[in-house]
CSV table of C-alpha atoms in Angstrom, one decimal:
chain,number,residue,atom,x,y,z
C,248,MET,CA,28.3,-82.1,7.9
C,249,LYS,CA,29.5,-82.1,4.3
C,250,PRO,CA,28.5,-84.9,2.0
C,251,SER,CA,30.8,-88.0,2.1
C,252,ILE,CA,34.1,-87.4,-0.1
C,253,PHE,CA,33.1,-91.0,-1.3
C,254,THR,CA,30.3,-89.7,-3.5
C,255,LEU,CA,30.5,-92.1,-6.3
C,256,LEU,CA,30.9,-90.9,-9.9
C,257,THR,CA,28.3,-92.0,-12.3
C,258,VAL,CA,30.7,-92.8,-14.8
C,259,CYS,CA,31.9,-95.6,-12.6
C,260,LEU,CA,30.6,-99.1,-12.8
C,261,LEU,CA,29.1,-99.5,-9.3
C,262,VAL,CA,30.0,-103.0,-7.7
C,263,SER,CA,28.4,-104.0,-4.4
C,264,ALA,CA,31.2,-105.1,-1.7
C,265,CYS,CA,28.6,-107.4,0.2
C,266,SER,CA,28.2,-109.7,3.1
C,267,ILE,CA,26.7,-113.2,2.3
C,268,LYS,CA,25.9,-115.4,5.3
C,269,ASP,CA,28.4,-113.5,7.4
C,270,LYS,CA,31.0,-113.9,4.7
C,271,PHE,CA,32.3,-110.5,3.8
C,272,LEU,CA,33.3,-110.6,0.2
C,273,ILE,CA,36.2,-108.0,-1.1
C,274,VAL,CA,35.5,-107.6,-4.8
C,275,PRO,CA,38.2,-107.0,-7.5
C,276,VAL,CA,38.7,-103.8,-9.4
C,277,ALA,CA,39.7,-103.9,-13.0
C,278,LYS,CA,41.9,-100.7,-12.7
C,279,ASN,CA,44.3,-100.1,-10.0
C,280,ILE,CA,43.2,-97.7,-7.3
C,281,LYS,CA,45.4,-94.6,-7.3
C,282,VAL,CA,46.3,-94.3,-3.6
C,283,ASP,CA,46.4,-90.4,-3.3
C,284,GLY,CA,44.1,-89.3,-0.7
C,285,GLU,CA,41.2,-88.9,-3.2
C,286,SER,CA,38.2,-90.8,-4.0
C,287,GLU,CA,37.9,-90.6,-7.8
C,288,ASP,CA,39.3,-94.4,-8.2
C,289,TRP,CA,36.9,-95.9,-6.0
C,290,CYS,CA,33.8,-97.2,-7.6
C,291,VAL,CA,32.5,-99.8,-5.1
C,292,GLU,CA,30.1,-99.5,-2.3
C,293,PRO,CA,31.2,-99.4,1.5
C,294,LEU,CA,31.7,-102.8,2.9
C,295,ILE,CA,31.6,-102.0,6.6
C,296,GLY,CA,30.0,-99.0,8.5
C,297,PRO,CA,28.9,-97.4,10.8
C,298,LEU,CA,31.3,-98.6,13.2
C,299,ILE,CA,29.9,-99.5,16.7
C,300,GLU,CA,31.0,-98.2,20.0
C,301,CYS,CA,29.8,-100.9,22.6
C,302,TRP,CA,30.8,-99.3,25.8
C,303,LYS,CA,29.3,-96.1,25.8
C,304,HIS,CA,26.9,-96.4,23.0
C,305,LEU,CA,28.2,-93.5,21.0
C,306,THR,CA,27.3,-92.8,17.4
C,307,ASP,CA,29.4,-93.1,14.2
C,308,ASP,CA,29.3,-92.4,10.7
C,309,THR,CA,32.5,-94.2,9.5
C,310,LYS,CA,32.6,-96.0,6.2
C,311,LEU,CA,35.1,-98.6,5.3
C,312,TYR,CA,35.8,-99.4,1.5
C,313,LEU,CA,37.7,-102.6,0.5
C,314,ALA,CA,38.8,-103.8,-3.0
C,315,HIS,CA,41.7,-105.7,-4.5
C,316,ASP,CA,43.2,-106.3,-7.9
C,317,PHE,CA,44.8,-109.7,-7.3
C,318,ASP,CA,48.4,-107.7,-6.4
C,319,TRP,CA,47.0,-105.2,-3.5
C,320,LEU,CA,44.4,-105.2,-1.1
C,321,TYR,CA,43.0,-101.6,-1.2
C,322,PHE,CA,41.6,-100.1,1.7
C,323,ALA,CA,39.8,-96.6,2.5
C,324,PHE,CA,38.2,-95.3,5.9
C,325,ASP,CA,36.0,-92.3,5.6
C,326,VAL,CA,35.6,-90.8,9.2
C,327,ALA,CA,33.2,-88.4,10.1
C,328,ASP,CA,34.8,-86.3,13.1
C,329,THR,CA,34.2,-82.8,14.0
C,330,GLU,CA,37.1,-82.7,16.4
C,331,ILE,CA,40.1,-84.1,14.6
C,332,THR,CA,43.1,-84.7,17.0
C,333,TYR,CA,46.8,-85.1,15.8
C,334,ASN,CA,50.3,-84.3,16.6
C,335,ASN,CA,53.4,-83.5,14.4
C,336,ASP,CA,55.7,-85.8,16.5
C,337,SER,CA,57.6,-88.0,14.0
C,338,GLU,CA,57.8,-91.2,16.2
C,339,GLU,CA,55.4,-94.1,15.4
C,340,SER,CA,54.4,-94.1,19.2
C,341,SER,CA,52.9,-90.7,18.7
C,342,VAL,CA,49.9,-92.3,16.9
C,343,ASN,CA,48.8,-93.5,20.4
C,344,VAL,CA,47.7,-89.9,21.0
C,345,SER,CA,46.1,-89.3,17.9
C,346,ASP,CA,42.8,-90.1,16.3
C,347,ARG,CA,43.3,-92.9,14.2
C,348,VAL,CA,41.8,-96.0,12.4
C,349,GLU,CA,43.2,-99.5,12.7
C,350,LEU,CA,43.5,-102.7,10.7
C,351,PHE,CA,44.5,-105.9,12.5
C,352,PHE,CA,45.3,-109.3,10.6
C,353,ALA,CA,45.4,-112.7,12.0
C,354,GLN,CA,46.8,-116.1,11.1
C,355,ASP,CA,44.2,-118.1,13.0
C,356,THR,CA,40.8,-117.3,14.7
C,357,LYS,CA,42.1,-118.1,18.1
C,358,LEU,CA,45.3,-115.8,18.1
C,359,GLU,CA,47.4,-118.6,18.7
C,360,LYS,CA,49.9,-117.5,16.4
C,361,MET,CA,51.4,-114.2,15.5
C,362,TYR,CA,49.1,-111.4,14.3
C,363,TYR,CA,50.0,-107.9,12.9
C,364,CYS,CA,48.6,-104.4,13.6
C,365,ILE,CA,48.5,-101.3,11.6
C,366,GLU,CA,47.3,-98.1,13.0
C,367,ILE,CA,47.0,-94.8,11.0
C,368,ASP,CA,46.5,-91.3,12.0
C,369,PRO,CA,44.8,-88.6,9.9
C,370,GLN,CA,48.1,-87.5,8.7
C,371,GLY,CA,49.3,-90.9,7.6
C,372,LYS,CA,51.4,-91.5,10.2
C,373,VAL,CA,51.8,-95.4,10.8
C,374,MET,CA,52.3,-97.5,13.8
C,375,ASP,CA,52.6,-101.1,12.8
C,376,TYR,CA,53.7,-103.8,15.0
C,377,SER,CA,53.4,-107.6,15.5
C,378,ALA,CA,51.9,-109.4,18.4
C,379,LEU,CA,51.3,-112.4,20.1
C,380,HIS,CA,48.3,-113.0,22.5
C,381,TYR,CA,47.9,-111.6,25.2
C,382,ARG,CA,49.3,-108.0,24.2
C,383,GLN,CA,53.1,-109.0,23.7
C,384,PHE,CA,53.7,-106.4,21.2
C,385,ASP,CA,56.9,-106.1,18.9
C,386,TYR,CA,57.2,-102.5,17.7
C,387,LYS,CA,60.3,-103.4,15.7
C,388,TRP,CA,58.3,-105.2,13.1
C,389,ASP,CA,57.5,-103.1,9.8
C,390,LEU,CA,55.1,-103.9,7.2
C,391,GLN,CA,57.2,-103.3,4.0
C,392,ALA,CA,54.9,-103.2,1.1
C,393,MET,CA,52.3,-100.6,2.0
C,394,LYS,CA,51.1,-97.2,0.4
C,395,ILE,CA,49.4,-94.5,2.4
C,396,ALA,CA,47.7,-91.2,1.8
C,397,THR,CA,45.2,-89.2,3.7
C,398,ARG,CA,43.1,-86.2,3.4
C,399,ILE,CA,41.9,-83.8,6.2
C,400,ASP,CA,38.9,-81.8,5.9
C,401,ASN,CA,36.9,-79.6,8.5
C,402,ASP,CA,34.8,-82.5,9.8
C,403,GLN,CA,36.0,-85.6,8.5
C,404,TYR,CA,39.3,-87.2,7.3
C,405,PHE,CA,40.1,-90.0,4.9
C,406,VAL,CA,42.7,-92.8,5.0
C,407,GLU,CA,43.4,-94.6,2.0
C,408,GLY,CA,45.8,-97.3,1.6
C,409,ALA,CA,47.2,-100.5,-0.1
C,410,ILE,CA,49.0,-103.4,1.2
C,411,SER,CA,50.8,-106.1,-1.1
C,412,LEU,CA,49.0,-109.3,-1.1
C,413,ASP,CA,52.2,-111.0,-2.0
C,414,GLN,CA,53.5,-110.0,1.4
C,415,ILE,CA,50.2,-110.8,3.0
C,416,ARG,CA,50.7,-114.3,1.6
C,417,LYS,CA,54.3,-114.5,3.0
C,418,LEU,CA,52.9,-113.6,6.5
C,419,GLY,CA,50.5,-116.6,6.5
C,420,LEU,CA,47.4,-114.2,6.4
C,421,LEU,CA,45.7,-115.4,3.2
C,422,SER,CA,44.4,-118.8,3.0
C,423,SER,CA,44.1,-120.9,-0.3
C,424,ASP,CA,40.2,-120.0,-0.6
C,425,GLY,CA,41.2,-116.4,-0.2
C,426,LYS,CA,40.2,-115.9,3.4
C,427,LEU,CA,41.4,-113.0,5.6
C,428,ILE,CA,41.1,-112.9,9.1
C,429,MET,CA,40.9,-109.2,10.1
C,430,GLY,CA,39.6,-106.5,12.4
C,431,PHE,CA,38.7,-102.9,11.6
C,432,TYR,CA,38.7,-100.2,14.4
C,433,ARG,CA,38.7,-96.5,15.4
C,434,GLY,CA,40.2,-94.6,18.1
C,435,ASP,CA,39.0,-91.0,18.7
C,436,PHE,CA,39.9,-88.2,21.2
C,437,ALA,CA,37.0,-85.9,22.1
C,438,SER,CA,39.7,-82.9,22.1
C,439,SER,CA,43.5,-82.4,22.1
C,440,GLU,CA,43.2,-82.1,25.9
C,441,ASP,CA,41.4,-85.5,26.4
C,442,THR,CA,43.8,-88.4,27.4
C,443,ASN,CA,41.1,-91.5,27.0
C,444,PRO,CA,40.1,-91.9,23.5
C,445,ASN,CA,36.6,-93.5,22.6
C,446,TRP,CA,36.7,-96.8,20.6
C,447,TRP,CA,34.9,-98.2,17.7
C,448,SER,CA,34.9,-101.7,16.3
C,449,TRP,CA,33.4,-103.0,13.2
C,450,ILE,CA,32.1,-106.0,15.3
C,451,ASP,CA,31.2,-106.1,19.1
C,452,PRO,CA,34.0,-107.9,20.8
C,453,LYS,CA,32.0,-108.8,23.7
C,454,THR,CA,34.6,-107.4,26.3
C,455,ASN,CA,33.8,-105.5,29.6
C,456,ASP,CA,36.3,-102.6,28.4
C,457,PRO,CA,37.5,-101.6,25.2
C,458,ASP,CA,40.2,-104.5,23.8
C,459,PHE,CA,40.7,-105.3,20.4
C,460,HIS,CA,43.5,-107.6,21.0
C,461,VAL,CA,41.1,-110.7,21.6
C,462,CYS,CA,39.8,-113.1,19.2
C,463,THR,CA,36.3,-111.9,19.4
C,464,SER,CA,37.2,-108.8,17.5
C,465,PHE,CA,38.2,-110.6,14.6
C,466,GLY,CA,36.2,-111.8,11.7
C,467,SER,CA,36.6,-113.4,8.2
C,468,LEU,CA,36.6,-111.8,4.9
C,469,TYR,CA,37.2,-113.5,1.3
C,470,LEU,CA,38.8,-112.0,-1.8
C,471,SER,CA,36.3,-112.7,-4.4
C,472,SER,CA,37.4,-113.3,-7.9
C,473,LYS,CA,34.6,-111.8,-9.7
């Protein structure tokens, strides 16, 4: 396996994105991150990783990077994958049969209000939708202010993006103290012939079968001001 494409440049100021008392802090960056599928602008350490697979106990080497500049929430998934599966179908729903990374945003910890889901395949194809518990999906909903870029290598892929914090606020997803309620996941097909993906999560959702549309798959993160 090749070294991670997130080998940090020595000229960058290393800022740790850390977890303190189970509060994940998303650090600010002084310079806008260019969403171009490359890693040069990323000068933070991974906030989350590896992901966990709680049903088959498979291993993973995904790294998730998060940062913000008070205008945009930036994210990047660095996914190790020796059998990358995707398709050339233009329909959003085709993401369902591709390897992908996922970000969920919730307004409340019990999922009593609408929550929002973004699923992105290795080519940058996005399936976004709103949802009500339990599994009432509205695929007509679209996230408006979002940038996505990806990169595919032989044994890994990189998904980079930015979401407008103004839009996040308007959706009721950012509290006055900077809290976000989110979930991060990965779906992976073992081969192009496989019909049942394996599932990884950033935390154990405590479900008998893979299911991230439950409140136990979400957690709290905070936008740090410094």
